[in-house]
Coordinates of C-alpha atoms in Angstrom, one line a residue:
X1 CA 24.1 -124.9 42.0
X2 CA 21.1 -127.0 41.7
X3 CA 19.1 -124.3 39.9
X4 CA 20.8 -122.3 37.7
X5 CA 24.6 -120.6 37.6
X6 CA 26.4 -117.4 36.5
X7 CA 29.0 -117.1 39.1
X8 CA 30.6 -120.4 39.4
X9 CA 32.4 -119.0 42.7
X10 CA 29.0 -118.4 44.4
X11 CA 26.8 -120.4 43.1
X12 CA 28.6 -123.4 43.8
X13 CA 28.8 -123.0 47.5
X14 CA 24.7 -122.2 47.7
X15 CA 24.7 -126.1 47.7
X16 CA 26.8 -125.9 50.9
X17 CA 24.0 -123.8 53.0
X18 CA 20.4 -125.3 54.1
X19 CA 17.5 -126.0 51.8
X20 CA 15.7 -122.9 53.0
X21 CA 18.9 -120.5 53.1
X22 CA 19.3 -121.9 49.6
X23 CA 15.7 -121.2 48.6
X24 CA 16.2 -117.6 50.6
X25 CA 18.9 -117.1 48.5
X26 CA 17.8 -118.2 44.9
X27 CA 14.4 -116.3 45.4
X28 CA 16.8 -113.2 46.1
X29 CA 18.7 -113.9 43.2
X30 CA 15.9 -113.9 40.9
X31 CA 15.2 -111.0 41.6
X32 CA 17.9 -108.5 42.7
X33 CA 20.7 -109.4 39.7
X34 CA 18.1 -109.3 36.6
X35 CA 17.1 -105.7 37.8
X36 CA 20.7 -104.8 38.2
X37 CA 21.6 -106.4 34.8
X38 CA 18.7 -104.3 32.8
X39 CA 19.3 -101.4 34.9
X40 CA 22.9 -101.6 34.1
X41 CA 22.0 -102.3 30.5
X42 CA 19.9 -99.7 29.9
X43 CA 22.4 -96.7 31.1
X44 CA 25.3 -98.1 30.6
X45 CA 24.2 -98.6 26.6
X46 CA 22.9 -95.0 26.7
X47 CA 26.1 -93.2 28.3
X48 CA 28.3 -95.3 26.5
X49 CA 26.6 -95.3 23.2
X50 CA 26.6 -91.2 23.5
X51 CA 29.9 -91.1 24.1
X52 CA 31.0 -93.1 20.7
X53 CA 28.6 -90.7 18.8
X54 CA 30.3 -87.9 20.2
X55 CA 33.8 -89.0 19.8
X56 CA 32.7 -90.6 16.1
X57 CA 31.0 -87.5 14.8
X58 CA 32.0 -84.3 16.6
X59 CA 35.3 -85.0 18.5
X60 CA 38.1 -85.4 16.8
X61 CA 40.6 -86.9 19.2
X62 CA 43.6 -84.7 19.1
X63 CA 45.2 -86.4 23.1
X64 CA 46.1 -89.4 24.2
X65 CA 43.2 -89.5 26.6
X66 CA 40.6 -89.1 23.6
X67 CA 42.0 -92.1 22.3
X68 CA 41.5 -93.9 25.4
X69 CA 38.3 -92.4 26.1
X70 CA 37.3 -93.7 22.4
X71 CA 38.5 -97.0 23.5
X72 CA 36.8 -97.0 27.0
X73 CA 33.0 -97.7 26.2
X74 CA 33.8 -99.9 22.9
X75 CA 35.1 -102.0 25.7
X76 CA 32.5 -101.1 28.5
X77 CA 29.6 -102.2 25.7
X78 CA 31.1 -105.5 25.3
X79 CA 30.1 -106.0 29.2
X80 CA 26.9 -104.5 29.0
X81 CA 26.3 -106.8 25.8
X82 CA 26.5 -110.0 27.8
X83 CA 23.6 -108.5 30.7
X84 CA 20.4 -109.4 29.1
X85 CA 22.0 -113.5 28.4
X86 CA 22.3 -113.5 32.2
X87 CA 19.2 -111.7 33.1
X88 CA 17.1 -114.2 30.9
X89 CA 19.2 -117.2 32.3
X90 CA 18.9 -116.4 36.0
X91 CA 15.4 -116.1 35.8
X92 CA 15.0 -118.8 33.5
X93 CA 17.8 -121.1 32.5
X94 CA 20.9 -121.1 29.8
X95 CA 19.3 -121.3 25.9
X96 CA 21.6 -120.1 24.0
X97 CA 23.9 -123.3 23.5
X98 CA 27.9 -123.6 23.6
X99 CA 29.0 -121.4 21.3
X100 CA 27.5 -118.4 23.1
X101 CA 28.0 -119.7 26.7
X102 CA 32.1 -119.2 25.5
X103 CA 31.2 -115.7 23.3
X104 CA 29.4 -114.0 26.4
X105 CA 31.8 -115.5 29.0
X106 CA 34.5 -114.5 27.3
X107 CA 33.3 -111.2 26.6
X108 CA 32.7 -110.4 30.5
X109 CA 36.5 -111.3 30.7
X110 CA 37.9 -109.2 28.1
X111 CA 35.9 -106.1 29.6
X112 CA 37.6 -106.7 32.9
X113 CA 40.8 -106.4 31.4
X114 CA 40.3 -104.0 28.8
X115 CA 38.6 -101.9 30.9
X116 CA 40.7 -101.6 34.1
X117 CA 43.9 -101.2 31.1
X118 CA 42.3 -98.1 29.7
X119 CA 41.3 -96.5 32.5
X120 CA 45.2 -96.8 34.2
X121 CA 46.1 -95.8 30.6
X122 CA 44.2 -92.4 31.3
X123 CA 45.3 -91.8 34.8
X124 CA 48.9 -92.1 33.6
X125 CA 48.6 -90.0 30.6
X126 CA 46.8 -87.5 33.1
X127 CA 49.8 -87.9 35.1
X128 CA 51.9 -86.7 32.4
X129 CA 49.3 -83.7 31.1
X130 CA 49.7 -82.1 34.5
X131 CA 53.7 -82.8 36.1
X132 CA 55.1 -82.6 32.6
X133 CA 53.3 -79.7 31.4
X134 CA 56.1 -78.0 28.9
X135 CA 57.5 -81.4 27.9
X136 CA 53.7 -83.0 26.6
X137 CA 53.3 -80.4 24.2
X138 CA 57.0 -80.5 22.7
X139 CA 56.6 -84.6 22.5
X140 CA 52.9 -84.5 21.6
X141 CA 53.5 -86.0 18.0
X142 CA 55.6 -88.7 19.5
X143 CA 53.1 -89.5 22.8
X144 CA 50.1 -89.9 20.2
X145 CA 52.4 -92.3 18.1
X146 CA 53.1 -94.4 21.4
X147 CA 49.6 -94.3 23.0
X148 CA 48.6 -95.9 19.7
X149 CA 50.4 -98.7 19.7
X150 CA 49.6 -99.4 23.2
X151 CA 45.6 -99.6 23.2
X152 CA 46.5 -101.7 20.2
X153 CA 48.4 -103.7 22.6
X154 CA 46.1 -103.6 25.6
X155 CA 43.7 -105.4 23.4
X156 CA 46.0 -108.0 22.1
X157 CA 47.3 -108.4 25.5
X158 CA 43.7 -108.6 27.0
X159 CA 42.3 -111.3 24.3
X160 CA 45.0 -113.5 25.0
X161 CA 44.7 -113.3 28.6
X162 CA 40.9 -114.1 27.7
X163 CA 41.7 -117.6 26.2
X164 CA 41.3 -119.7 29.4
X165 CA 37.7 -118.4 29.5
X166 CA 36.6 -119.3 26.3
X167 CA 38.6 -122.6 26.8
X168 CA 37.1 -123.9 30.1
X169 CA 33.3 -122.3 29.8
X170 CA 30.7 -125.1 29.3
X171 CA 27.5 -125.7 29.6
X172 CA 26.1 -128.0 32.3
X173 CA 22.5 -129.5 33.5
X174 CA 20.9 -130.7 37.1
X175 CA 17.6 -129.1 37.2
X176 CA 18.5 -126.5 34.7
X177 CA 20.8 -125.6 32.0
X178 CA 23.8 -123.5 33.4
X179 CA 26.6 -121.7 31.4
X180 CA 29.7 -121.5 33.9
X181 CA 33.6 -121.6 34.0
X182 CA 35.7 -124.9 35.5
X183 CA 37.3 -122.9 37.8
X184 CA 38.8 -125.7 39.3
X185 CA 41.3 -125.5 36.0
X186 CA 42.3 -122.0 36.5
X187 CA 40.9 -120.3 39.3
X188 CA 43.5 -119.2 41.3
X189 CA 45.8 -118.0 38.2
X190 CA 43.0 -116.5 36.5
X191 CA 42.0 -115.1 40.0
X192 CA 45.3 -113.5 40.5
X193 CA 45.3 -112.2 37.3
X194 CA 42.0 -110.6 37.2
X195 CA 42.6 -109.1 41.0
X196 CA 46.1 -107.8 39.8
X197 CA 44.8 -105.8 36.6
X198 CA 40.9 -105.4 37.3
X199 CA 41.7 -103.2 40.7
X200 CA 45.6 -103.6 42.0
X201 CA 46.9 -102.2 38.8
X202 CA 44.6 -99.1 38.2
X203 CA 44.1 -98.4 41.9
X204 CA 48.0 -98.1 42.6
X205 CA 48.4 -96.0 39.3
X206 CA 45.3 -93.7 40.7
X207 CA 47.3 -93.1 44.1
X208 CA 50.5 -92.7 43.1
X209 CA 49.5 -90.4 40.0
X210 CA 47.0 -88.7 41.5
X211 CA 48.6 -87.8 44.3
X212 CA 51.5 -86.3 42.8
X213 CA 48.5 -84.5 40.1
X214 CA 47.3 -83.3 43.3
X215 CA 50.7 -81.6 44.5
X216 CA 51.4 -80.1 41.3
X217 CA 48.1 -78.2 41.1
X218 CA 48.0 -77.0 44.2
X219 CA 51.1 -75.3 43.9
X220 CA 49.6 -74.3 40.4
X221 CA 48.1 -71.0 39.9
X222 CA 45.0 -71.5 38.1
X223 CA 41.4 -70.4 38.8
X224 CA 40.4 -74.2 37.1
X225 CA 42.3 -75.6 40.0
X226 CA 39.7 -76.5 42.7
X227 CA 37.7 -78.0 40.6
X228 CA 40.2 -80.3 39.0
X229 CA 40.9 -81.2 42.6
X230 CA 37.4 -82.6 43.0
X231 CA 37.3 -84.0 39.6
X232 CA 40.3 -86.4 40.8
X233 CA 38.7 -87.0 44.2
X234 CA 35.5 -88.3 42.7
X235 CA 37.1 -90.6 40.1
X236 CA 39.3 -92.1 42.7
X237 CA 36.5 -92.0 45.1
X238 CA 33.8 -93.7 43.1
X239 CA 36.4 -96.3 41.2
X240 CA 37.3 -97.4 44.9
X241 CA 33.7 -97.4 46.1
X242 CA 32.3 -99.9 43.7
X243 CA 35.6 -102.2 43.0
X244 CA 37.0 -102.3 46.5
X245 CA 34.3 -104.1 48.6
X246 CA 33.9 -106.8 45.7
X247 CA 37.5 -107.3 45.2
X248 CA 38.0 -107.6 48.9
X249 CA 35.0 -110.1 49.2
X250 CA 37.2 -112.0 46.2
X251 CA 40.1 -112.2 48.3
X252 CA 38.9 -113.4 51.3
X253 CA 37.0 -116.5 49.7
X254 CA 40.4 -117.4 48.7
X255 CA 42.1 -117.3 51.8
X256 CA 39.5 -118.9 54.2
X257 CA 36.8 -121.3 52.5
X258 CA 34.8 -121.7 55.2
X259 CA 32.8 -118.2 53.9
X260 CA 31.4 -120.8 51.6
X261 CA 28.5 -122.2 54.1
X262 CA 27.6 -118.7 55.4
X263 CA 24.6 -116.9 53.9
X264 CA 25.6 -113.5 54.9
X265 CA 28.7 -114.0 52.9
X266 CA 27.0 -115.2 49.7
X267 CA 24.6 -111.9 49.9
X268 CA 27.9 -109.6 50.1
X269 CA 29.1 -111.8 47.0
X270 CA 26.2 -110.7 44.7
X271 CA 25.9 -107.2 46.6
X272 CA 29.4 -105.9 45.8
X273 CA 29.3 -108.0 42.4
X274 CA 26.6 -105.8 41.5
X275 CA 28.4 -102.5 42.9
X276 CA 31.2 -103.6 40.7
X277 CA 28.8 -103.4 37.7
X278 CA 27.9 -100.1 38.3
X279 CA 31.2 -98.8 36.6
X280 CA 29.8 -99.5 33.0
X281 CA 27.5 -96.7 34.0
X282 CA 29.6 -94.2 35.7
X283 CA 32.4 -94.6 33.4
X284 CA 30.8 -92.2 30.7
X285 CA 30.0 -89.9 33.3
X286 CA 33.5 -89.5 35.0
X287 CA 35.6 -89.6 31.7
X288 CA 33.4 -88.2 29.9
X289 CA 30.9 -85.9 30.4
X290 CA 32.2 -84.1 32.9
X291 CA 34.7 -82.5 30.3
X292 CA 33.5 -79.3 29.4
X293 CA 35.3 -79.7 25.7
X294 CA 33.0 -83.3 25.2
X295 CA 29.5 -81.3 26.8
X296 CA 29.9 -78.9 24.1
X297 CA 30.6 -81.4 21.7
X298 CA 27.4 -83.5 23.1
X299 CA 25.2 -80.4 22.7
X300 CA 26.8 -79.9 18.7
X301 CA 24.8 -83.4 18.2
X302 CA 21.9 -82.8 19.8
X303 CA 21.8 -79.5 17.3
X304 CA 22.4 -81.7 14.4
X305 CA 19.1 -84.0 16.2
X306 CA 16.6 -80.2 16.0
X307 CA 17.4 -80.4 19.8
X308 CA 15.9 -76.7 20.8
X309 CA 17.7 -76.3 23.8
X310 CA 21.1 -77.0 21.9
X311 CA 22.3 -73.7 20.4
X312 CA 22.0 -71.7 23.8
X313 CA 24.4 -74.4 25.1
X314 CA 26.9 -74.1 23.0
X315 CA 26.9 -70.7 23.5
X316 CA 27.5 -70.6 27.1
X317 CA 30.5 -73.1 26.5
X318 CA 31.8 -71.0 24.0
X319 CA 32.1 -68.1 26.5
X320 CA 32.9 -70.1 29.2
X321 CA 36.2 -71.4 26.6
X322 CA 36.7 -67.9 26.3
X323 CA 37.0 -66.8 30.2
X324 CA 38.6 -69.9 30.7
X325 CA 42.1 -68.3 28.0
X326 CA 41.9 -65.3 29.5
X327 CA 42.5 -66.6 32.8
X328 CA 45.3 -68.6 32.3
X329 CA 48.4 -67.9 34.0
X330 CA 50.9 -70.6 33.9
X331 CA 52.2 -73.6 31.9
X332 CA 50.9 -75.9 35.0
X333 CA 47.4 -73.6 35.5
X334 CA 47.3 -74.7 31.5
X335 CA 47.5 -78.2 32.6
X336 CA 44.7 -78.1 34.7
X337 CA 42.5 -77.8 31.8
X338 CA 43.0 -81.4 31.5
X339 CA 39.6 -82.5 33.0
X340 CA 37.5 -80.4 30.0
X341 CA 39.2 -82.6 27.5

């Protein structure tokens, strides 16, 4: 790009268009994805910050999924970190110098895969919550000794598949600094990759699990039930609303590269890139706070804050906790609890 870079995969092609598409485009740019970075920023570092606190100071995390959800916006915070370097640079140009070009690149990347690792990590430990109701509690010691050693390993596993970006991210200069990958050294590996564990893997371990979550409560007797149902239709529904039309977008610049001199398609680029952001936001929201165990832990902080509105909260969680025991009827109703974690 003439101007100025973030995504080498678009901004490379702008060159491709005419001078007033490209000056269209960049004037767009400049606009739209510095309002989306600080509007991400700002409630992604809220939710996700309140969700550490929580988990850090109220919470202790007794599952498998608390562990995860522990992990979850450590590693949604390292995205949102890396915003306000792009929203500065887009506006303006790259100033921070190598070292950070390869920090904040790098960081973007080991979200993607961290991310994506922990969220499949909580669908399948779902999976196993609900369809192997008796069998989780009798194993519980042994499933908190394994989940341990395997968000220890999705990080490994994600910082190693992170060393391409911090090895081919440079800086370069036309009109303006720009901080960008060499895709042409690993782009369709890393592209693969990326594709395969940022949305293939966690959207085929949503279907299949899901769907057999589905099945089980249903046949469940449970008053908890119908709204467990809609809990699992909105994570799957949002998590294929914002990744799907990027990802598809990703893999058909691969296939046919004649996208690269239309407009239109370098507007859906950004569009659904920004979509895809959004999950740094809703991630809090969907793992967390829609648990009625975390709400009641959230309102326990904002007690220990002189929050007035805090003590008649926990109150009417407590009682709700209460009902909730009284009304359960099976093993596999029990299970459905799953969702106020």
């Amino acid at each position: 790009m003439e101007e100025y870079e973030y995504d080498p995969d678009v901004w490379k092609s702008v060159e491709n268009i005419s001078k007033e598409e490209h000056e269209n485009f960049l004037k767009f740019s400049k606009i739209f994805l510095p309002f989306t970075y600080l509007l991400v920023f700002s409630f992604g570092l809220v939710g996700n910050c309140l969700v550490l606190a929580v988990y850090i100071f109220c919470q202790k995390t007794k599952s498998l999924t608390d562990h995860f959800l522990l992990n979850l916006p450590i590693a949604d915070l390292l995205f949102i970190g890396t915003l306000p370097f792009w929203a500065y640079a887009i506006i303006h140009e790259w100033v921070f110098g190598p070292v950070m070009c390869k920090v904040v690149l790098g960081m973007y990347t080991l979200n993607l895969y961290t991310s994506m690792l922990f969220l499949t990590g909580i669908t399948i430990d779902r999976f196993i919550a609900v369809v192997q109701a008796t069998k989780t509690h009798i194993y519980q010691a042994k499933r908190m000794t394994i989940g341990k050693i395997i968000y220890i390993i999705i990080w490994v596993f994600s910082l190693l598949l992170t060393i391409p970006q911090f090895k081919y991210t440079r800086i370069s200069q036309k009109n303006k600094k720009v901080c960008h990958t060499e895709e042409e050294d690993i782009s369709t590996m890393v592209l693969t990759i990326q594709m395969t564990i940022g949305f293939f893997l966690p959207l085929t371990a949503m279907i299949i699990c899901y769907s057999v979550i589905v099945k089980t409560l249903i046949r469940a007797k449970g008053f908890q039930k119908h709204k467990s149902l809609k809990i699992i239709f909105l994570v799957v529904a949002v998590f294929v609303t914002t990744q799907l039309p990027f990802n598809l977008i990703k893999l058909i610049r691969t296939t046919s590269w004649e996208y690269d001199t239309d407009p239109r398609f370098l507007y859906a680029f950004v569009i659904t890139e920004a979509i895809a952001y959004l999950r740094a936001c809703l991630n809090p929201v969907l793992y967390a706070f829609v648990g009625v165990k975390f709400r009641k832990n959230f309102w326990k902080l904002m007690k220990a804050f002189k929050c007035p509105h805090a003590a008649g909260r926990i109150s009417q969680y407590q009682s709700s906790e209460d009902t909730s025991k009284s009304f359960t009827a099976s093993n596999n109703a029990q299970a459905t609890s799953m969702y106020q974690l």
